[in-house]
Coordinates of N, CA and C in Angstrom, one line a residue:
X265 N 0.8 -1.1 0.1 CA 0.0 -0.1 0.1 C 0.8 1.3 -0.3
X266 N 0.7 2.2 -0.9 CA 1.6 3.4 -1.1 C 1.0 4.3 0.0
X267 N 2.1 4.9 0.5 CA 1.8 6.1 1.5 C 1.2 7.3 0.9
X268 N 0.4 7.9 1.5 CA 0.0 9.2 0.9 C 1.0 10.5 0.9
X269 N 1.0 11.1 -0.2 CA 1.8 12.1 -0.3 C 1.8 13.1 0.9
X270 N 3.0 13.8 1.3 CA 2.8 14.8 2.3 C 2.6 16.4 1.6
X271 N 1.7 17.0 2.2 CA 1.2 18.2 1.9 C 2.2 19.5 2.2
X272 N 2.5 20.4 1.1 CA 3.5 21.2 1.7 C 2.6 22.4 2.5
X273 N 3.2 23.0 3.5 CA 2.4 24.3 4.0 C 2.5 25.5 3.0
X274 N 1.5 26.3 3.2 CA 1.8 27.4 2.3 C 2.8 28.5 2.9
X275 N 3.5 29.2 2.2 CA 4.4 30.2 2.8 C 4.2 31.5 1.8
X276 N 4.7 32.5 2.7 CA 4.6 33.8 2.0 C 5.5 34.3 1.0
X277 N 5.2 34.8 -0.1 CA 5.8 35.2 -1.2 C 7.2 36.0 -0.5
X278 N 8.3 35.8 -1.0 CA 9.7 36.7 -0.5 C 9.4 37.9 -1.1
X279 N 9.8 39.0 -0.2 CA 9.6 40.5 -0.8 C 10.9 40.7 -1.8
X280 N 10.4 41.6 -2.4 CA 11.4 41.9 -3.5 C 12.8 42.5 -3.0
X281 N 13.9 42.5 -3.9 CA 15.3 42.6 -3.3 C 15.4 44.2 -3.0
X282 N 14.9 45.0 -3.4 CA 15.2 46.7 -3.1 C 14.5 46.6 -1.7
X283 N 13.2 45.9 -1.6 CA 12.9 46.1 -0.3 C 13.5 45.4 0.9
X284 N 14.1 44.3 0.5 CA 15.0 43.4 1.6 C 16.3 44.6 1.9
X285 N 16.8 45.4 0.9 CA 18.0 46.3 1.1 C 17.5 47.4 1.8
X286 N 16.3 48.0 1.7 CA 15.7 49.2 2.2 C 15.3 48.6 3.9
X287 N 15.1 47.3 3.9 CA 14.7 47.0 5.4 C 16.2 47.0 6.2
X288 N 17.2 46.7 5.6 CA 18.5 46.5 6.1 C 19.0 48.0 6.6
X289 N 18.9 49.0 5.6 CA 19.5 50.1 6.1 C 18.7 51.1 6.7
X290 N 17.3 50.8 6.9 CA 16.4 51.8 7.6 C 16.9 52.0 9.0
X291 N 17.0 51.1 9.7 CA 17.6 51.1 11.1 C 18.6 52.2 11.4
X292 N 19.8 52.1 10.5 CA 20.8 52.8 10.6 C 20.7 54.2 10.1
X293 N 19.7 54.4 9.2 CA 19.4 55.8 8.7 C 18.6 56.5 9.9
X294 N 17.7 55.8 10.4 CA 16.8 56.5 11.5 C 18.0 56.7 12.8
X295 N 18.8 56.0 12.9 CA 20.0 56.3 14.1 C 20.7 57.5 13.6
X296 N 21.3 57.5 12.4 CA 21.7 59.0 12.1 C 21.1 60.1 12.2
X297 N 19.9 59.9 11.9 CA 18.9 61.1 11.8 C 18.7 61.5 13.3
X298 N 18.4 60.6 14.0 CA 18.1 61.0 15.5 C 19.4 61.5 16.2
X299 N 20.6 61.2 15.8 CA 22.0 61.6 16.3 C 22.1 63.1 15.8
X300 N 21.6 63.3 14.6 CA 22.0 64.6 14.0 C 20.9 65.6 14.7
X301 N 19.7 65.2 14.9 CA 18.9 66.2 15.5 C 19.1 66.3 17.0
X302 N 19.6 65.3 17.6 CA 20.5 65.6 19.0 C 21.4 66.6 19.1
X303 N 22.4 66.3 18.2 CA 23.5 67.1 18.3 C 23.2 68.7 17.8
X304 N 22.0 69.0 16.8 CA 21.6 70.3 16.7 C 20.8 71.0 17.9
X305 N 20.1 70.1 18.8 CA 19.8 70.4 20.1 C 20.6 70.9 20.9
X306 N 21.5 70.2 21.0 CA 22.6 70.3 21.9 C 23.5 71.8 21.6
X307 N 23.6 71.9 20.4 CA 24.3 73.1 19.7 C 23.4 74.4 20.3
X308 N 22.1 74.1 19.8 CA 21.3 75.6 20.1 C 21.1 75.7 21.5
X309 N 21.5 74.7 22.5 CA 21.1 74.9 23.9 C 22.3 75.3 24.7
X310 N 23.7 75.3 24.0 CA 24.7 75.8 24.6 C 24.6 77.4 24.6
X311 N 25.2 77.9 25.6 CA 25.2 79.3 26.0 C 26.2 79.9 25.1
X312 N 25.7 81.0 24.6 CA 26.7 82.1 23.5 C 28.0 82.3 24.0
X313 N 28.9 82.3 23.2 CA 30.3 82.8 23.7 C 30.3 83.9 24.4
X314 N 31.2 83.9 25.5 CA 31.1 85.2 26.3 C 29.9 85.6 26.8
X315 N 29.0 85.0 26.8 CA 27.9 85.3 27.4 C 26.9 86.1 26.5
X316 N 27.2 86.5 25.1 CA 26.5 87.4 24.3 C 25.3 87.4 24.2
X317 N 24.4 88.3 24.3 CA 22.9 88.3 24.2 C 22.7 89.6 23.2
X318 N 22.4 89.2 22.0 CA 22.0 90.5 21.1 C 20.6 90.4 20.6
X319 N 19.9 91.4 20.6 CA 18.4 91.0 20.4 C 18.3 92.3 19.5
X320 N 17.7 92.2 18.1 CA 17.6 92.6 17.2 C 15.8 93.4 16.9
X321 N 15.7 94.4 17.3 CA 14.3 95.0 17.3 C 13.7 95.1 16.1
X322 N 14.6 95.8 15.4 CA 14.3 96.5 13.8 C 15.3 96.5 13.0
X323 N 15.4 96.2 11.9 CA 16.4 96.1 10.9 C 16.6 97.6 10.2
X324 N 17.8 97.7 10.2 CA 18.2 99.2 9.5 C 18.9 99.0 8.3
X325 N 19.0 100.1 7.6 CA 19.9 100.3 6.4 C 21.3 100.2 6.7
X326 N 22.3 99.5 6.2 CA 23.8 99.5 6.5 C 24.3 100.9 6.8
X327 N 23.8 101.7 5.8 CA 24.4 103.3 5.9 C 23.6 104.1 7.1
X328 N 22.8 103.6 7.5 CA 22.0 104.5 8.6 C 22.9 104.6 10.1
X329 N 23.2 105.8 10.2 CA 24.0 106.1 11.5 C 23.0 106.0 12.8
X330 N 23.5 105.3 13.9 CA 22.5 105.1 14.9 C 23.3 105.5 15.9
X331 N 22.8 106.1 17.0 CA 23.3 106.3 18.4 C 23.3 105.4 19.1
X332 N 24.3 105.7 20.1 CA 24.5 104.5 21.0 C 24.4 105.1 22.5
X333 N 23.8 104.2 23.5 CA 23.8 104.6 24.8 C 24.0 103.4 25.8
X334 N 24.5 103.3 27.0 CA 24.4 102.5 27.7 C 23.3 102.4 28.8
X335 N 22.4 101.5 29.0 CA 21.3 101.5 29.8 C 21.1 100.4 30.7
X336 N 21.6 100.5 32.1 CA 21.5 99.5 32.7 C 22.8 98.4 32.6
X337 N 22.8 97.1 32.4 CA 23.7 96.3 31.9 C 23.7 95.9 30.2
X338 N 23.1 96.9 29.3 CA 23.2 96.5 28.1 C 23.5 97.8 27.4
X339 N 24.0 97.5 26.1 CA 24.2 98.5 25.1 C 22.9 98.7 24.1
X340 N 22.5 100.0 23.9 CA 21.4 100.0 22.9 C 21.9 100.9 21.8
X341 N 21.5 100.7 20.5 CA 21.6 101.4 19.3 C 20.2 102.0 19.1
X342 N 20.0 103.0 18.7 CA 18.7 103.7 18.7 C 19.0 104.7 17.7
X343 N 17.6 105.3 17.1 CA 17.6 106.4 16.1 C 16.4 106.5 15.4
X344 N 16.3 107.2 14.4 CA 15.1 107.4 13.9 C 14.0 108.1 14.4
X345 N 12.9 108.2 14.0 CA 11.6 108.8 14.8 C 11.2 108.4 16.0
X346 N 11.3 109.4 17.2 CA 11.2 108.8 18.4 C 12.4 108.1 19.3
X347 N 13.6 107.9 18.6 CA 14.4 107.2 19.0 C 14.4 105.8 19.1
X348 N 13.8 105.1 18.4 CA 13.4 103.6 18.6 C 14.6 103.1 18.7
X349 N 14.6 101.9 19.6 CA 15.6 101.1 19.8 C 15.8 99.9 18.5
X350 N 16.9 99.8 17.9 CA 17.1 98.8 16.7 C 17.7 97.7 17.1
X351 N 18.5 97.8 18.2 CA 19.3 96.6 18.8 C 19.7 96.7 20.0
X352 N 19.7 95.6 20.9 CA 20.2 95.6 22.2 C 21.3 94.6 22.4
X353 N 22.3 95.0 23.0 CA 23.6 93.7 23.2 C 23.8 93.9 24.7
X354 N 23.9 92.7 25.3 CA 24.2 92.4 26.8 C 25.1 91.4 27.0
X355 N 25.9 91.1 27.9 CA 26.6 90.0 28.3 C 26.1 89.5 29.5
X356 N 25.9 88.2 29.7 CA 25.3 87.3 31.0 C 26.4 87.8 32.2
X357 N 25.8 88.6 33.1 CA 26.7 88.8 34.4 C 27.7 89.9 34.1
X358 N 27.5 90.4 33.1 CA 28.6 91.9 32.9 C 28.0 93.0 32.7
X359 N 29.0 94.1 32.7 CA 28.2 95.6 32.8 C 29.3 96.4 31.8
X360 N 28.5 97.0 30.8 CA 29.4 98.1 30.1 C 29.9 99.1 30.9
X361 N 31.1 99.3 30.4 CA 31.7 100.6 31.2 C 31.8 101.6 30.2
X362 N 32.1 101.6 29.0 CA 32.2 102.6 27.9 C 31.8 101.9 26.6
X363 N 31.1 103.1 25.8 CA 30.8 102.5 24.2 C 31.3 103.8 23.4
X364 N 31.7 103.3 22.4 CA 32.1 104.0 21.4 C 31.7 103.8 19.9
X365 N 31.2 104.8 19.0 CA 30.8 104.4 17.8 C 31.8 104.6 17.0
X366 N 31.8 103.6 15.9 CA 33.1 103.4 15.1 C 32.5 102.9 13.7
X367 N 32.2 103.7 12.6 CA 31.9 103.2 11.4 C 30.8 102.2 11.5
X368 N 29.9 102.3 12.0 CA 28.5 101.8 12.2 C 28.6 100.6 13.4
X369 N 29.8 100.6 13.9 CA 30.1 99.4 15.0 C 29.8 100.3 16.4
X370 N 29.5 99.4 17.5 CA 29.5 99.9 18.6 C 30.7 99.3 19.4
X371 N 31.6 100.0 19.8 CA 32.8 99.3 20.4 C 32.7 99.4 22.0
X372 N 32.5 98.4 22.6 CA 32.2 98.4 24.2 C 33.1 97.7 24.9
X373 N 33.6 98.3 26.1 CA 34.5 98.1 27.1 C 33.6 97.5 28.3
X374 N 33.8 96.1 28.5 CA 33.2 95.6 29.5 C 33.8 95.3 31.0
X375 N 33.3 95.2 32.2 CA 33.8 95.4 33.5 C 34.9 93.9 33.7
X376 N 34.8 93.0 32.7 CA 35.7 92.0 32.8 C 37.2 92.2 32.0
X377 N 37.1 93.4 31.4 CA 38.3 93.6 30.4 C 38.1 93.0 29.2
X378 N 37.1 92.8 28.9 CA 36.6 92.4 27.3 C 36.4 93.7 26.5
X379 N 36.7 93.6 25.3 CA 36.2 94.9 24.5 C 35.7 94.0 23.0
X380 N 34.5 94.6 22.9 CA 33.7 94.0 21.8 C 33.4 94.8 20.5
X381 N 33.1 94.2 19.1 CA 32.7 95.1 18.3 C 31.2 94.5 17.7
X382 N 30.2 95.5 17.8 CA 29.2 95.0 17.3 C 28.3 95.5 16.5
X383 N 27.6 95.3 15.5 CA 26.6 95.8 14.8 C 25.2 95.1 14.6
X384 N 24.5 95.5 13.8 CA 23.1 94.8 13.6 C 23.1 93.3 13.3
X385 N 24.3 93.1 12.6 CA 24.4 91.6 12.1 C 25.1 90.8 13.3
X386 N 25.6 91.2 14.4 CA 26.1 90.4 15.2 C 27.1 91.1 15.9
X387 N 27.9 90.3 17.0 CA 29.1 90.4 17.6 C 30.1 90.1 16.7
X388 N 30.6 91.1 16.1 CA 31.8 90.6 15.4 C 33.2 90.3 15.8
X389 N 33.8 90.6 16.8 CA 34.8 90.4 17.3 C 34.8 90.5 18.9
X390 N 35.8 89.6 19.6 CA 36.0 90.0 21.0 C 37.5 89.8 21.3
X391 N 37.9 90.9 22.1 CA 39.2 90.8 22.4 C 39.3 91.3 24.1
X392 N 40.3 90.4 24.6 CA 40.6 90.4 26.0 C 41.7 91.3 26.6
X393 N 41.4 92.1 27.5 CA 42.7 93.1 28.0 C 43.4 92.1 29.2
X394 N 44.3 91.7 29.0 CA 45.3 91.1 30.2 C 45.2 91.9 31.4
X395 N 45.0 91.2 32.5 CA 45.2 91.7 34.0 C 44.6 93.3 34.1
X396 N 43.4 93.4 33.5 CA 42.8 94.4 33.5 C 41.6 94.8 34.4
X397 N 41.0 93.8 34.8 CA 39.6 93.7 35.6 C 39.6 94.4 36.6
X398 N 40.5 94.1 37.6 CA 40.7 94.7 38.7 C 41.0 96.3 38.8
X399 N 41.7 96.7 37.9 CA 41.7 98.3 37.7 C 40.6 99.0 37.3
X400 N 39.8 98.0 36.1 CA 38.6 98.6 35.8 C 37.5 98.8 36.9
X401 N 37.6 97.6 37.6 CA 36.6 97.9 38.6 C 36.8 99.1 39.7
X402 N 38.0 99.2 40.1 CA 38.3 100.6 40.8 C 38.1 101.9 40.1
X403 N 38.6 101.7 38.8 CA 38.8 103.1 38.0 C 37.8 103.5 37.1
X404 N 36.9 102.5 36.5 CA 36.0 102.6 35.6 C 36.8 102.5 34.1
X405 N 35.9 102.9 32.9 CA 36.4 102.8 31.7 C 36.8 104.1 31.2
X406 N 36.5 105.5 32.0 CA 36.9 106.7 31.3 C 38.3 106.7 30.4
X407 N 38.2 107.0 29.1 CA 39.4 107.2 28.4 C 40.1 106.2 27.8
X408 N 39.5 104.9 28.2 CA 40.1 103.8 27.7 C 40.2 103.3 26.3
X409 N 38.8 103.6 25.6 CA 38.8 103.4 24.3 C 38.8 104.9 23.6
X410 N 40.0 104.8 22.5 CA 40.3 105.9 21.6 C 40.5 105.6 20.4
X411 N 40.0 106.5 19.3 CA 40.0 106.5 17.9 C 41.5 106.9 17.9
X412 N 42.2 106.2 16.8 CA 43.5 106.5 16.6 C 43.7 107.7 15.2
X413 N 42.6 107.5 14.3 CA 42.9 108.1 12.9 C 41.5 108.8 12.6
X414 N 41.5 109.8 11.7 CA 40.4 110.7 11.4 C 39.1 109.6 10.8
X415 N 39.6 108.5 10.2 CA 38.9 107.8 9.3 C 38.2 106.5 10.1
X416 N 38.8 106.6 11.7 CA 38.2 105.5 12.4 C 38.5 104.3 11.9
X417 N 39.7 104.0 11.5 CA 40.2 102.8 11.2 C 40.9 102.0 12.3
X418 N 41.4 102.7 13.1 CA 41.9 101.9 14.3 C 41.5 102.4 15.4
X419 N 41.7 101.4 16.6 CA 41.3 101.7 18.0 C 42.3 101.4 18.7
X420 N 42.6 102.6 19.8 CA 43.4 102.0 20.8 C 42.5 102.0 22.1
X421 N 43.3 101.1 22.7 CA 42.9 100.7 24.0 C 43.8 100.9 25.3
X422 N 43.7 102.0 25.9 CA 44.8 102.3 26.9 C 44.5 102.0 28.3
X423 N 45.5 101.1 28.9 CA 45.4 100.7 30.1 C 46.7 101.1 30.8
X424 N 46.5 101.2 32.4 CA 48.0 101.8 32.9 C 49.2 100.8 32.3
X425 N 49.1 99.8 32.1 CA 50.3 99.0 31.8 C 50.7 98.9 30.2
X426 N 49.7 99.2 29.3 CA 50.2 99.3 28.0 C 49.1 99.8 27.2
X427 N 49.3 100.4 25.9 CA 48.4 100.8 24.8 C 48.6 99.7 23.8
X428 N 47.3 99.2 23.3 CA 47.5 98.3 22.3 C 46.2 98.7 21.1
X429 N 46.9 98.5 19.9 CA 46.0 99.2 18.7 C 45.3 98.0 18.1
X430 N 44.0 98.2 17.7 CA 43.3 97.4 16.9 C 42.8 97.5 15.5
X431 N 42.7 96.6 14.7 CA 42.1 97.5 13.5 C 40.6 97.0 13.4
X432 N 39.9 98.2 13.4 CA 38.6 98.0 13.4 C 37.7 96.6 12.6
X433 N 38.3 96.7 11.4 CA 37.6 95.7 10.4 C 37.5 94.2 10.8
X434 N 38.6 94.0 11.5 CA 38.6 92.5 11.8 C 39.5 92.4 13.3
X435 N 39.4 93.5 14.2 CA 39.9 93.3 15.3 C 41.3 92.8 15.4
X436 N 42.1 92.9 14.6 CA 43.6 92.4 14.3 C 44.4 93.3 15.2
X437 N 45.2 92.6 16.1 CA 46.2 93.6 17.1 C 47.3 94.2 16.0
X438 N 47.6 95.3 16.4 CA 48.6 95.9 15.0 C 49.7 96.3 15.9
X439 N 49.7 96.7 17.0 CA 51.0 97.2 17.7 C 50.6 97.2 19.2
X440 N 51.7 97.1 20.0 CA 51.7 97.3 21.4 C 52.5 98.2 22.0
X441 N 52.3 99.1 22.8 CA 53.2 100.0 23.5 C 53.2 99.4 25.0
X442 N 54.3 99.0 25.6 CA 54.2 98.9 27.2 C 54.6 100.1 27.8
X443 N 54.0 100.2 28.9 CA 54.7 101.6 29.9 C 55.9 101.4 30.3
X444 N 56.5 102.4 30.3 CA 58.0 102.5 30.7 C 58.1 101.8 32.3
X445 N 59.3 101.3 32.5 CA 59.4 100.7 33.9 C 59.4 101.9 34.9
X446 N 58.4 101.7 36.0 CA 58.1 102.7 37.0 C 57.2 103.9 36.5
X447 N 56.6 103.6 35.5 CA 55.7 104.3 34.9 C 54.3 103.6 34.6
X448 N 53.3 104.4 34.3 CA 51.9 104.2 34.2 C 51.2 104.8 33.2
X449 N 50.4 104.7 32.2 CA 49.7 105.4 31.3 C 48.4 105.8 32.4
X450 N 48.0 107.0 32.0 CA 46.7 107.6 32.3 C 45.7 107.8 31.4
X451 N 44.7 106.5 31.3 CA 43.7 106.7 30.0 C 43.1 108.1 30.0
X452 N 42.5 108.6 31.2 CA 41.6 109.7 31.3 C 42.5 111.0 30.8
X453 N 43.7 110.9 31.0 CA 44.5 112.1 30.7 C 45.2 112.0 29.5
X454 N 44.3 112.2 28.3 CA 44.8 112.2 26.8 C 44.1 112.9 26.0
X455 N 44.4 113.6 25.1 CA 44.0 114.7 24.1 C 44.6 114.4 22.8
X456 N 43.6 114.8 21.8 CA 43.9 114.6 20.2 C 44.7 115.9 20.0
X457 N 45.6 115.7 19.3 CA 46.1 116.9 18.5 C 46.5 116.4 17.0
X458 N 45.6 116.9 15.9 CA 45.7 116.4 14.6 C 45.4 115.0 14.5
X459 N 46.2 114.1 13.8 CA 46.1 112.9 13.8 C 46.9 112.0 14.8
X460 N 47.1 112.6 16.1 CA 47.8 111.8 17.1 C 47.2 112.2 18.3
X461 N 47.5 111.1 19.5 CA 46.8 111.3 20.6 C 48.1 111.5 21.7
X462 N 48.1 112.5 22.4 CA 49.0 112.6 23.5 C 48.5 112.1 24.7
X463 N 49.2 110.9 25.4 CA 48.7 110.2 26.7 C 49.8 110.5 27.8
X464 N 49.1 110.9 28.8 CA 50.1 111.0 30.1 C 50.7 109.5 30.5
X465 N 51.8 109.6 31.1 CA 52.6 108.5 31.4 C 53.3 108.8 32.6
X466 N 52.4 109.1 34.0 CA 53.2 109.4 35.2 C 54.2 108.6 35.6
X467 N 55.5 108.8 36.0 CA 56.4 108.1 36.5 C 56.8 108.4 37.9
X468 N 57.4 107.4 38.5 CA 57.5 107.6 40.1 C 58.8 108.5 40.2
X469 N 59.9 108.4 39.2 CA 61.0 109.2 39.1 C 61.2 109.6 37.7
X470 N 60.7 111.1 37.5 CA 60.7 111.6 36.0 C 61.9 112.3 35.9
X471 N 62.8 112.4 35.0 CA 63.6 113.3 34.6 C 63.2 114.5 34.1
X472 N 62.0 114.6 33.3 CA 61.4 115.7 32.6 C 59.9 115.6 32.4
X473 N 59.1 116.7 32.1 CA 57.8 116.4 31.9 C 57.5 116.0 30.7
X474 N 58.6 116.0 29.7 CA 58.2 115.3 28.2 C 58.3 113.8 28.5
X475 N 59.4 113.5 29.3 CA 59.2 112.1 29.7 C 58.1 111.3 30.2
X476 N 57.0 112.2 30.4 CA 55.8 111.8 31.1 C 54.5 111.9 30.2
X477 N 54.8 111.8 28.8 CA 54.0 112.2 27.6 C 54.6 111.2 26.6
X478 N 53.3 110.6 26.2 CA 53.8 109.6 25.1 C 52.6 110.0 23.8
X479 N 53.3 110.0 22.8 CA 52.4 110.5 21.5 C 52.5 109.3 20.4
X480 N 51.0 108.9 20.1 CA 50.9 107.7 19.2 C 50.2 108.0 18.2
X481 N 49.9 107.5 17.1 CA 49.0 107.3 15.9 C 48.7 106.1 15.7
X482 N 47.9 105.8 14.5 CA 47.6 104.5 13.9 C 48.7 103.8 13.8
X483 N 49.9 104.2 13.5 CA 51.3 103.5 13.2 C 51.8 103.1 14.2
X484 N 51.6 103.6 15.5 CA 52.2 103.3 16.7 C 53.0 104.6 17.2
X485 N 54.0 104.6 18.1 CA 54.7 105.4 18.9 C 55.1 106.5 17.6
X486 N 54.9 107.7 17.9 CA 55.6 108.8 17.1 C 57.1 109.0 17.4
X487 N 57.9 108.8 16.4 CA 59.4 109.1 16.7 C 60.0 109.3 15.4
X488 N 61.2 110.0 15.7 CA 62.0 110.2 14.3 C 62.4 108.9 13.5
X489 N 62.2 108.9 12.2 CA 62.6 108.1 11.3 C 62.2 106.8 11.7
X490 N 61.0 106.6 12.0 CA 60.4 105.3 11.9 C 60.1 104.6 10.8
X491 N 59.9 103.5 11.1 CA 59.5 102.5 9.8 C 58.3 101.8 10.3
X492 N 57.2 102.3 10.3 CA 56.0 101.3 11.0 C 55.4 100.4 9.7
X493 N 54.7 99.5 10.2 CA 54.0 98.7 9.2 C 52.6 99.3 9.2
X494 N 52.2 99.1 7.7 CA 50.6 99.7 7.4 C 49.8 98.7 8.1
X495 N 48.6 99.6 8.0 CA 47.5 98.9 8.9 C 46.2 98.7 7.8
X496 N 46.7 98.9 6.4 CA 45.6 98.5 5.8 C 44.8 97.2 5.9
X497 N 43.4 97.2 5.6 CA 42.8 95.7 5.4 C 42.7 95.3 4.3
X498 N 42.6 94.3 3.5 CA 42.4 94.0 2.4 C 41.1 94.5 1.7
X499 N 40.0 94.1 2.2 CA 38.8 94.9 1.8 C 39.0 96.5 1.7
X500 N 39.5 97.1 2.7 CA 39.6 98.6 2.5 C 40.4 98.9 1.2
X501 N 41.3 98.3 1.1 CA 42.3 98.6 -0.1 C 41.5 98.4 -1.4
X502 N 40.5 97.6 -1.3 CA 39.9 97.4 -2.4 C 38.5 98.4 -2.6
X503 N 38.4 99.0 -1.5 CA 37.5 100.0 -1.5 C 35.8 99.5 -1.0
X504 N 36.0 98.3 -0.2 CA 35.1 97.6 0.4 C 34.7 98.1 1.7
X505 N 33.5 97.7 2.5 CA 33.3 98.2 3.8 C 33.1 96.7 4.2
X506 N 33.9 96.8 5.6 CA 33.7 95.5 6.1 C 32.2 94.9 6.7
X507 N 32.2 93.9 7.1 CA 30.7 93.2 7.3 C 31.1 91.8 7.9
X508 N 29.8 91.6 8.7 CA 29.9 90.1 9.5 C 30.0 89.1 8.4
X509 N 29.4 89.4 7.4 CA 29.1 88.3 6.3 C 30.4 87.8 5.7
X510 N 31.2 88.8 5.4 CA 32.5 88.9 4.9 C 33.5 89.4 5.5
X511 N 33.9 88.8 6.6 CA 34.9 89.6 7.7 C 36.3 89.6 6.9
X512 N 36.8 88.6 6.2 CA 38.1 88.6 5.7 C 38.9 88.6 7.0
X513 N 39.0 87.8 7.7 CA 39.8 87.9 9.3 C 41.1 87.3 9.3
X514 N 41.4 86.9 8.0 CA 42.8 86.2 7.9 C 43.9 87.5 8.4
X515 N 44.9 87.2 9.0 CA 46.2 88.1 9.3 C 46.9 88.4 8.0
X516 N 47.0 89.5 7.7 CA 47.6 90.1 6.4 C 49.1 90.5 6.7
X517 N 50.0 90.4 5.9 CA 51.3 90.9 6.3 C 51.3 92.4 5.9
X518 N 51.6 93.1 6.8 CA 51.5 94.8 6.6 C 52.6 95.2 5.6
X519 N 52.3 95.9 4.9 CA 53.3 96.7 4.0 C 54.3 97.6 4.5
X520 N 55.5 97.5 4.5 CA 56.4 98.6 5.0 C 56.0 100.0 4.4
X521 N 56.1 101.3 5.0 CA 56.2 102.5 4.7 C 57.3 103.2 4.7

């Protein structure tokens, strides 16, 4: 007697090959997508560098001149009808000591010894003054920020121990003049004469009154037969105006004069 044939159980048809490949790569793609989303969330949750808090209230034309003022712990740029505030800049836990307008920027000195350049597009650069916070806390910021040339291309930052010159376009440090041994600069005791600044430098033992005065301009200390370096910025030589979108912040080799 012949045995009855064995019946086969029905099975589902196999999925197409492209579906099987998608099934294999889908978990990896989802993991990468979730990881990117998590990194983006962490990035946005990070505090701004140096505690920066810039709030833009109204857009303005680049050529519009705004007035500046310190109000509480913030710097405000305002203008137009009724003195409407266009932007406000503050730093967490810090207080502005002085603000200076320069080519559409607000150059601000803060109580922790930081100097910033800000416009409506953002905070363009930060520069820290070494060992200046304690002196600023005791004396304030009167006279610390000084423009060095009529075109407001260069900024001098005067503290008792040194004078430092920065190019406004990119914050590049151009030259430094330390105070003489036994002497200290007096930022509040300075006057402009033509294209130069005369700054008092009181000394413990001065030979003459002329030794207690320093004359500087955008090229550095004024002295006979000096060969200073040029301070032109690449964009300025092409007739361009600096901007946060195209800062050209690379250090350039200054041309001799």
